[in-house]
C-alpha atoms as an extended CHARMM CRD file, in Angstrom:
* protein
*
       179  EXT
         1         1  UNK       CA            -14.1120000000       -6.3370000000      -35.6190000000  PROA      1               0.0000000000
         2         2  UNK       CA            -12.8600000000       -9.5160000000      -36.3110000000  PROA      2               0.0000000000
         3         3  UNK       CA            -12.6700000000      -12.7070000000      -33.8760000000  PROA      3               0.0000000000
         4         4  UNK       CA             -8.7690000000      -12.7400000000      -34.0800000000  PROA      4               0.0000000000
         5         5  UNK       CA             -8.9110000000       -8.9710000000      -33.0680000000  PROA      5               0.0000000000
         6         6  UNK       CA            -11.0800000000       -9.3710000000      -30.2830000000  PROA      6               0.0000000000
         7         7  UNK       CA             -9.0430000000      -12.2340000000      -28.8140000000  PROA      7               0.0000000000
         8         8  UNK       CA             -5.8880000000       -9.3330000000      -29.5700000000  PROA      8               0.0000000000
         9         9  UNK       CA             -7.2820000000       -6.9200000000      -27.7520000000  PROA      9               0.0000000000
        10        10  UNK       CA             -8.1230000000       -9.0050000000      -24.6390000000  PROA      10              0.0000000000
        11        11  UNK       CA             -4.5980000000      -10.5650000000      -24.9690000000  PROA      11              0.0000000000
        12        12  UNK       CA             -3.1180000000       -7.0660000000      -25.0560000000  PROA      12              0.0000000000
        13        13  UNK       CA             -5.4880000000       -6.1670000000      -21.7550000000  PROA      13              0.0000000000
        14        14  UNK       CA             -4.2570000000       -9.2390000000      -19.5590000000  PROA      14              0.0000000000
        15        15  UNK       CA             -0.6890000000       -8.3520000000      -20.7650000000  PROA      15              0.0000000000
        16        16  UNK       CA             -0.8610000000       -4.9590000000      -19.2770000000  PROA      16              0.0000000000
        17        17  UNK       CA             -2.8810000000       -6.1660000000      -16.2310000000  PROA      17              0.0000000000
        18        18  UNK       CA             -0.1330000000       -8.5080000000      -15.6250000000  PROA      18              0.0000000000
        19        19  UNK       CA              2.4300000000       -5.8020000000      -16.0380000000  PROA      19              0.0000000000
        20        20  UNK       CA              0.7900000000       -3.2780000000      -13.5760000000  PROA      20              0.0000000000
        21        21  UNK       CA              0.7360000000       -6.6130000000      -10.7300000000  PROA      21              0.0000000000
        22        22  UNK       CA              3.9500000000       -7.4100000000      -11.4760000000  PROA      22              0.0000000000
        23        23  UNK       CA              5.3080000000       -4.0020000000      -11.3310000000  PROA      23              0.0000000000
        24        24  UNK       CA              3.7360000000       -4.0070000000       -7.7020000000  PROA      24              0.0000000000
        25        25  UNK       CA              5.1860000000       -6.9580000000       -6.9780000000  PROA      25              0.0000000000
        26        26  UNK       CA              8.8750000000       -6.4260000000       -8.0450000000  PROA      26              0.0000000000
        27        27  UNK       CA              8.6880000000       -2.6210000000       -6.1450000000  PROA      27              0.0000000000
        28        28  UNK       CA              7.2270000000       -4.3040000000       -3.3720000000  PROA      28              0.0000000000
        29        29  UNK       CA             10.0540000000       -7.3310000000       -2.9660000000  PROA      29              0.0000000000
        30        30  UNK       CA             12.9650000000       -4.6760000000       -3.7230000000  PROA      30              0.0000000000
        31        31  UNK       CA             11.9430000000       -2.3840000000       -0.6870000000  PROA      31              0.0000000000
        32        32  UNK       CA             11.7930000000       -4.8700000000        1.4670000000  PROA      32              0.0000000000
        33        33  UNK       CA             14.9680000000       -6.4470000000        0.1920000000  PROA      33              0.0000000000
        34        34  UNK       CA             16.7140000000       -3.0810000000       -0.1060000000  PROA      34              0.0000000000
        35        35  UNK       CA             15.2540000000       -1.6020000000        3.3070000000  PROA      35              0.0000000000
        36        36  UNK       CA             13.4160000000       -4.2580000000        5.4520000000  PROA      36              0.0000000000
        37        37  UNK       CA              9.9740000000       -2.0670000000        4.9840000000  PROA      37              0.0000000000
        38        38  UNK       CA              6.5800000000       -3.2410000000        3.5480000000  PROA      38              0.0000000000
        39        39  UNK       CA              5.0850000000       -0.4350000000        0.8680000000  PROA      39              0.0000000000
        40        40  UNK       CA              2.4830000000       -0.5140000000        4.3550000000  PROA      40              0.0000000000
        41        41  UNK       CA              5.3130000000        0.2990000000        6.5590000000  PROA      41              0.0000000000
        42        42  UNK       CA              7.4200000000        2.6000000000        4.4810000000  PROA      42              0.0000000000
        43        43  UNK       CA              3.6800000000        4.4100000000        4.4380000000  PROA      43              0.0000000000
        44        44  UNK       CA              3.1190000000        4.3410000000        8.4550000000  PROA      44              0.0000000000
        45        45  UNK       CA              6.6540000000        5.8830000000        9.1070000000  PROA      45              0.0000000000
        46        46  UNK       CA              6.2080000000        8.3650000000        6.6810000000  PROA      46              0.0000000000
        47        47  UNK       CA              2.8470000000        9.6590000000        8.1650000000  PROA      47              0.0000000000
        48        48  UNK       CA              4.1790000000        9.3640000000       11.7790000000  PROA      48              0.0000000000
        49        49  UNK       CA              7.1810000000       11.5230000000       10.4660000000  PROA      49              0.0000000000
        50        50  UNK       CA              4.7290000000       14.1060000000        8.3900000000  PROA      50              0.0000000000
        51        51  UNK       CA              2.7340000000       14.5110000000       11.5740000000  PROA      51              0.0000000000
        52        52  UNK       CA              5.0660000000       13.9270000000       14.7000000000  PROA      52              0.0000000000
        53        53  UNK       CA              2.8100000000       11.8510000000       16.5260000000  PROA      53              0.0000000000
        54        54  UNK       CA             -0.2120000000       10.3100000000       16.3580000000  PROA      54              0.0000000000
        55        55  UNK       CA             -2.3570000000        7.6310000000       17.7500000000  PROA      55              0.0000000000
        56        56  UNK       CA             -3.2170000000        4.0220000000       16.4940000000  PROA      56              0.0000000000
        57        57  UNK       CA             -6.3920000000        4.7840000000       14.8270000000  PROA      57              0.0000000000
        58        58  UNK       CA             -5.3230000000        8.2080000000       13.2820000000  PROA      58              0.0000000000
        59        59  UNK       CA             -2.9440000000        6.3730000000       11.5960000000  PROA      59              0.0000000000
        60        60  UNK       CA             -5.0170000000        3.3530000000        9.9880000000  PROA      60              0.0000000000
        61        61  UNK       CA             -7.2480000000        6.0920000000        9.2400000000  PROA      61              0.0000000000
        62        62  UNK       CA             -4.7660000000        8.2950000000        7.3630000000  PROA      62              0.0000000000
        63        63  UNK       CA             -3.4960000000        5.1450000000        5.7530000000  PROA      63              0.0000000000
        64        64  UNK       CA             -6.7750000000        3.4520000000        4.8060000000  PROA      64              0.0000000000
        65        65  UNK       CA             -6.1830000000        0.0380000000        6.6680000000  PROA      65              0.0000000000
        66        66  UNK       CA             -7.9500000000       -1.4490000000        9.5390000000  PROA      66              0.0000000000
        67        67  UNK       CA             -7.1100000000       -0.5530000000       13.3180000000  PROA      67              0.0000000000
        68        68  UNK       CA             -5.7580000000       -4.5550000000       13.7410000000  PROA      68              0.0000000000
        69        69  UNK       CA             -3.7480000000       -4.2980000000       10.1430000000  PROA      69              0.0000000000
        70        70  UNK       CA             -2.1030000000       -1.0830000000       12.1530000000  PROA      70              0.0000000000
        71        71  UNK       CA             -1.4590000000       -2.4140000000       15.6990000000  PROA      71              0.0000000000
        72        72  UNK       CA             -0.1430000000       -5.3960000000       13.5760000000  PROA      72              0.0000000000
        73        73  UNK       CA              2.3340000000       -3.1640000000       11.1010000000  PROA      73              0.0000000000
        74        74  UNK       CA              3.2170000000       -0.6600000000       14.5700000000  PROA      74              0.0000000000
        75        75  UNK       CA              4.4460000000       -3.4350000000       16.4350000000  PROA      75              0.0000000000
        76        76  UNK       CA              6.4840000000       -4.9340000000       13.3530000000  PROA      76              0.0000000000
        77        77  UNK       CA              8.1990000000       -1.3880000000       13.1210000000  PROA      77              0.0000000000
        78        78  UNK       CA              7.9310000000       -1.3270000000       17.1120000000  PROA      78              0.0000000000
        79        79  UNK       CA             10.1700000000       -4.2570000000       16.9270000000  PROA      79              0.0000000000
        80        80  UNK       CA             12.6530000000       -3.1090000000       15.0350000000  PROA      80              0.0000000000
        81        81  UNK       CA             13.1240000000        0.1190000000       16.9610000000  PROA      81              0.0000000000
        82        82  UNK       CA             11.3150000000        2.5670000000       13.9120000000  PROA      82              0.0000000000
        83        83  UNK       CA              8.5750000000        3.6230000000       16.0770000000  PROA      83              0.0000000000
        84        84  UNK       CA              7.5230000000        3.9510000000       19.7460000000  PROA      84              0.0000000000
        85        85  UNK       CA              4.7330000000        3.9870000000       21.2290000000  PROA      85              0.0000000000
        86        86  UNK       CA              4.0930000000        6.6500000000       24.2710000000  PROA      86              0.0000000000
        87        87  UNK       CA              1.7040000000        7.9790000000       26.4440000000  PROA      87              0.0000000000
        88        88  UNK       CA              0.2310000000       11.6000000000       25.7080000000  PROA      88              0.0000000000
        89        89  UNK       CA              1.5420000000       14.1130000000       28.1220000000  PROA      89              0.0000000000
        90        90  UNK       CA             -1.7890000000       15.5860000000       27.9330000000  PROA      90              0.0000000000
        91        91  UNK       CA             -4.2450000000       12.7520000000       27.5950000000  PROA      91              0.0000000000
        92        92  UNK       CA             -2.4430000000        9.2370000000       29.5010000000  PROA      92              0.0000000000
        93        93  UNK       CA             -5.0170000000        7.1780000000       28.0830000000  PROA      93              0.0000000000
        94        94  UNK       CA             -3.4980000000        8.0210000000       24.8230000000  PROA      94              0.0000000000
        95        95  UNK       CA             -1.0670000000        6.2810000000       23.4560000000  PROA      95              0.0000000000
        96        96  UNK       CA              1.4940000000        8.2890000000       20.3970000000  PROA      96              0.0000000000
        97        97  UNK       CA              3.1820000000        6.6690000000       18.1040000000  PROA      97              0.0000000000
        98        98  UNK       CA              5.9610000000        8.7040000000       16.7880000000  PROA      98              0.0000000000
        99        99  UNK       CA              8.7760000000        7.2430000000       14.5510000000  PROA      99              0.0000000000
       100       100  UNK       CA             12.5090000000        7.0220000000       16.2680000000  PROA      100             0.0000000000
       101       101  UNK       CA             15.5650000000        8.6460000000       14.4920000000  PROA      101             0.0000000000
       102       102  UNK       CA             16.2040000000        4.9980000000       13.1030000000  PROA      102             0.0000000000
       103       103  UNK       CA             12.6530000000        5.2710000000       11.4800000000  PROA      103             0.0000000000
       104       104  UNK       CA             13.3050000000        8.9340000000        9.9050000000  PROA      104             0.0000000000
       105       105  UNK       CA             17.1060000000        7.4830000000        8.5390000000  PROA      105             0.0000000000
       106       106  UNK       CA             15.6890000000        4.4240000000        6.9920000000  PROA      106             0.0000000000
       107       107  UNK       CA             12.6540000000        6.2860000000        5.7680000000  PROA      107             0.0000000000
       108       108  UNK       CA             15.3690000000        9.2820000000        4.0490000000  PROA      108             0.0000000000
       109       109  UNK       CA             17.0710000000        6.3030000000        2.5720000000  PROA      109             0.0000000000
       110       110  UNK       CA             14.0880000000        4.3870000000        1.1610000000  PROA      110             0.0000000000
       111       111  UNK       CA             12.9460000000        4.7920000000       -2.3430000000  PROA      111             0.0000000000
       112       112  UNK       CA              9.8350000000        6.5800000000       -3.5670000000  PROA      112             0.0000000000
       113       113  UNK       CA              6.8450000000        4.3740000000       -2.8560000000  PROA      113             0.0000000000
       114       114  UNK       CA              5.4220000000        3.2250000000       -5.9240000000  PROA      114             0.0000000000
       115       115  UNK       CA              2.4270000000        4.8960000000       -5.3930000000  PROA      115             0.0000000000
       116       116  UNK       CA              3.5640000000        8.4840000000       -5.1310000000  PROA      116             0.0000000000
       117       117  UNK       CA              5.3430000000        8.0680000000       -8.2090000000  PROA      117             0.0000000000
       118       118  UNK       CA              2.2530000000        7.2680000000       -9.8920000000  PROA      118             0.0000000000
       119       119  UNK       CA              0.5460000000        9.9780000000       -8.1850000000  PROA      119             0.0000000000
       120       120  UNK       CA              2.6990000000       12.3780000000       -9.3770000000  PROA      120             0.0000000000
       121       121  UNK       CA              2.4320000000       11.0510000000      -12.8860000000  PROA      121             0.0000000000
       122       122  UNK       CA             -1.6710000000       10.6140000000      -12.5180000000  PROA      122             0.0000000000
       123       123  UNK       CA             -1.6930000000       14.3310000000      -11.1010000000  PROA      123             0.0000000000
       124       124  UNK       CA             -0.1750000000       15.7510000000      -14.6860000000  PROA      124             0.0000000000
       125       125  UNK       CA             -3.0490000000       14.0040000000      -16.9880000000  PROA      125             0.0000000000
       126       126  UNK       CA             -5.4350000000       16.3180000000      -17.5360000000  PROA      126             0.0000000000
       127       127  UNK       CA             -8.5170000000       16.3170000000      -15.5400000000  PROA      127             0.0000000000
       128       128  UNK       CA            -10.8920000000       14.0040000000      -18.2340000000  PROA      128             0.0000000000
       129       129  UNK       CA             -8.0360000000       11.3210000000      -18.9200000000  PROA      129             0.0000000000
       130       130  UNK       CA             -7.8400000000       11.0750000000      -14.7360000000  PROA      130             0.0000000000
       131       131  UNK       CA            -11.4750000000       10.5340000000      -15.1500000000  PROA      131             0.0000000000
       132       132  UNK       CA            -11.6670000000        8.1130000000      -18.1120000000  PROA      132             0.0000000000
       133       133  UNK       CA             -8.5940000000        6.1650000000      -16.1030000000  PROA      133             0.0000000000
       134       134  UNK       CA            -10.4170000000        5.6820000000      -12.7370000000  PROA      134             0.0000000000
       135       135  UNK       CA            -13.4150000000        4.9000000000      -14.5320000000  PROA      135             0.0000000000
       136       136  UNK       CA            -12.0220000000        2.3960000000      -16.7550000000  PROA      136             0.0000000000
       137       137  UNK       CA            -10.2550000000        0.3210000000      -13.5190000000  PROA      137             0.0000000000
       138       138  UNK       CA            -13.3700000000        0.8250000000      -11.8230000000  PROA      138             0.0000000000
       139       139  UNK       CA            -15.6750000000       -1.2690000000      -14.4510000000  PROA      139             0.0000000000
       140       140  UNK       CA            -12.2910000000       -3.8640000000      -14.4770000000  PROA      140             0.0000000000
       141       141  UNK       CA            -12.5680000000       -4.1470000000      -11.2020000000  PROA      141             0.0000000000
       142       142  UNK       CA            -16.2990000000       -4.8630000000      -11.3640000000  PROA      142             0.0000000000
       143       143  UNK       CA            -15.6740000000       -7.4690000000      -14.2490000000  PROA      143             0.0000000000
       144       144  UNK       CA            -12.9040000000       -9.6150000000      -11.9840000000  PROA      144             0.0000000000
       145       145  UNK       CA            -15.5760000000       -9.1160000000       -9.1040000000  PROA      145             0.0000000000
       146       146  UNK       CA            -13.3930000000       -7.3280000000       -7.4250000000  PROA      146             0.0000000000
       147       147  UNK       CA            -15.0930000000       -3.8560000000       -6.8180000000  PROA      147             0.0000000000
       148       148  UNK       CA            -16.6110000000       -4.5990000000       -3.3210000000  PROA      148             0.0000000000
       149       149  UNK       CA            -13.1540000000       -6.3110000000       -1.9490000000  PROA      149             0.0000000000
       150       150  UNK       CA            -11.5130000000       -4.1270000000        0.7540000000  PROA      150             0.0000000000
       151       151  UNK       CA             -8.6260000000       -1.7500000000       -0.4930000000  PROA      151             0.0000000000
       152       152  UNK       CA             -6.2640000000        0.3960000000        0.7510000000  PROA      152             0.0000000000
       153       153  UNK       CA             -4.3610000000        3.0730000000       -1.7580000000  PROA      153             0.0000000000
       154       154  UNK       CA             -1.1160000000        1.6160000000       -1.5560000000  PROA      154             0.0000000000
       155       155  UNK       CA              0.2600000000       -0.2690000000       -4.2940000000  PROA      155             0.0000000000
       156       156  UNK       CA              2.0470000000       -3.2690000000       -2.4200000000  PROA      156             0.0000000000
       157       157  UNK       CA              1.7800000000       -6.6780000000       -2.8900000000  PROA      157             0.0000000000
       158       158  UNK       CA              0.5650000000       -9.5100000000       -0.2200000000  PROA      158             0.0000000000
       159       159  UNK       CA             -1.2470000000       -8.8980000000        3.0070000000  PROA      159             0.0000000000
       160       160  UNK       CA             -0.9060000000       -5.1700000000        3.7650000000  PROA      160             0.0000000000
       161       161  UNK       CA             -0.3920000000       -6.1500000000        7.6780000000  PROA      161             0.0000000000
       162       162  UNK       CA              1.7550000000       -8.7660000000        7.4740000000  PROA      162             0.0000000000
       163       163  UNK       CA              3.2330000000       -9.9470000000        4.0420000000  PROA      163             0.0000000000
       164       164  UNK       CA              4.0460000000      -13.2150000000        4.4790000000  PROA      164             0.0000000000
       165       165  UNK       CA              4.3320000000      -14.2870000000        8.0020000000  PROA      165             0.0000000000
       166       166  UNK       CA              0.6300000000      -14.8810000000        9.3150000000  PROA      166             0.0000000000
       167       167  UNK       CA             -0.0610000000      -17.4820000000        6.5890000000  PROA      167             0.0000000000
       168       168  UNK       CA              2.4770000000      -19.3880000000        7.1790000000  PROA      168             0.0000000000
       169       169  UNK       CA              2.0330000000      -19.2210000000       11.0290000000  PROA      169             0.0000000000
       170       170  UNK       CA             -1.5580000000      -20.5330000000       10.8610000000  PROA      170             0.0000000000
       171       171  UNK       CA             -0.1160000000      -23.3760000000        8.4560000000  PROA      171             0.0000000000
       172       172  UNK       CA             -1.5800000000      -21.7970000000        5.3450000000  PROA      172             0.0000000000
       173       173  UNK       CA             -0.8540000000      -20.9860000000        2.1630000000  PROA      173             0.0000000000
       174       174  UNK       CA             -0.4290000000      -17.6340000000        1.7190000000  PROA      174             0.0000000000
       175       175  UNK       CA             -3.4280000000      -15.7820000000        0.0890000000  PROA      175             0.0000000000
       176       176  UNK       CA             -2.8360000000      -12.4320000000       -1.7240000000  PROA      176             0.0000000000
       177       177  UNK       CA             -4.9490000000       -9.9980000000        0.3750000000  PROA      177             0.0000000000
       178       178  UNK       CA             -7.0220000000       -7.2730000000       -2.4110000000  PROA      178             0.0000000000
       179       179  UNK       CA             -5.2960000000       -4.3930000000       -0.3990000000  PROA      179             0.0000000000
């Protein structure tokens, strides 16, 4: 192989890298122009709709982000009357969060996250090109020493918590968090 093929190929790799981040990135700023919601907190109400109710750290659990990125995203959607918090009828040291009828509307109205369509699409490959994929993002991970940086599966772009705000509030410039 050539030199000027080499340097092709690795041009044709950053072009599609920069394709898959900037199709995060323009999905990501057209929910929350469209709808107000991070990819995060589109993801949030939809779990506290799929299972009724469920505590804090269920949630950052079933959504792969720490319990501070959750108490962080709850009150956001908190705030804007999506979700309440409550105290388990049962249990009163619990406390349930459980999305409002604002929440389910805005969530019905809200386009696919970007990640289940790509699920859906990664779901028909057959079982060795699902392989080959993960394995290839894997070792491209590990060359932009990225494989030990802490990820959630949600394709959004920014801080999964809060996506702009907290930067700016510590008088920082915003840092694109790995997740």
């Amino acid at each position: 192989m050539t030199s000027k093929q080499k340097n092709d190929l690795s041009d044709n790799m950053l072009i599609a890298l920069r394709r898959v981040i900037r199709a995060v990135d323009v999905h990501s700023r057209s929910l929350v122009a469209s709808h107000g919601l991070t990819g995060p907190q589109a993801l949030v109400l939809r779990e506290t709709l799929a299972a009724g109710a469920l505590t804090a750290g269920e949630l950052a659990r079933r959504v792969s982000v720490s319990q501070a990125t959750m108490t962080d995203i709850v009150k956001r959607l908190e705030t804007r009357k999506l979700v309440r918090r409550t105290k388990d009828a049962v249990d009163k040291r619990r406390v349930l969060i459980t999305a409002t009828k604002a929440g389910e509307k805005l969530y019905a109205s809200a386009p696919p996250l970007l990640q289940e369509t790509f699920i859906r699409r990664f779901a028909a490959l057959r079982d060795w090109e699902q392989t080959q994929m993960v394995s290839t993002l894997q070792r491209i991970a590990e060359m932009m020493d990225a494989e030990n940086l802490d990820a959630a599966p949600v394709l959004t772009s920014g801080d999964v918590g809060d996506p702009m705000d907290k930067p700016a509030r510590r008088g920082k410039k915003p840092v694109a968090d790995p997740a």
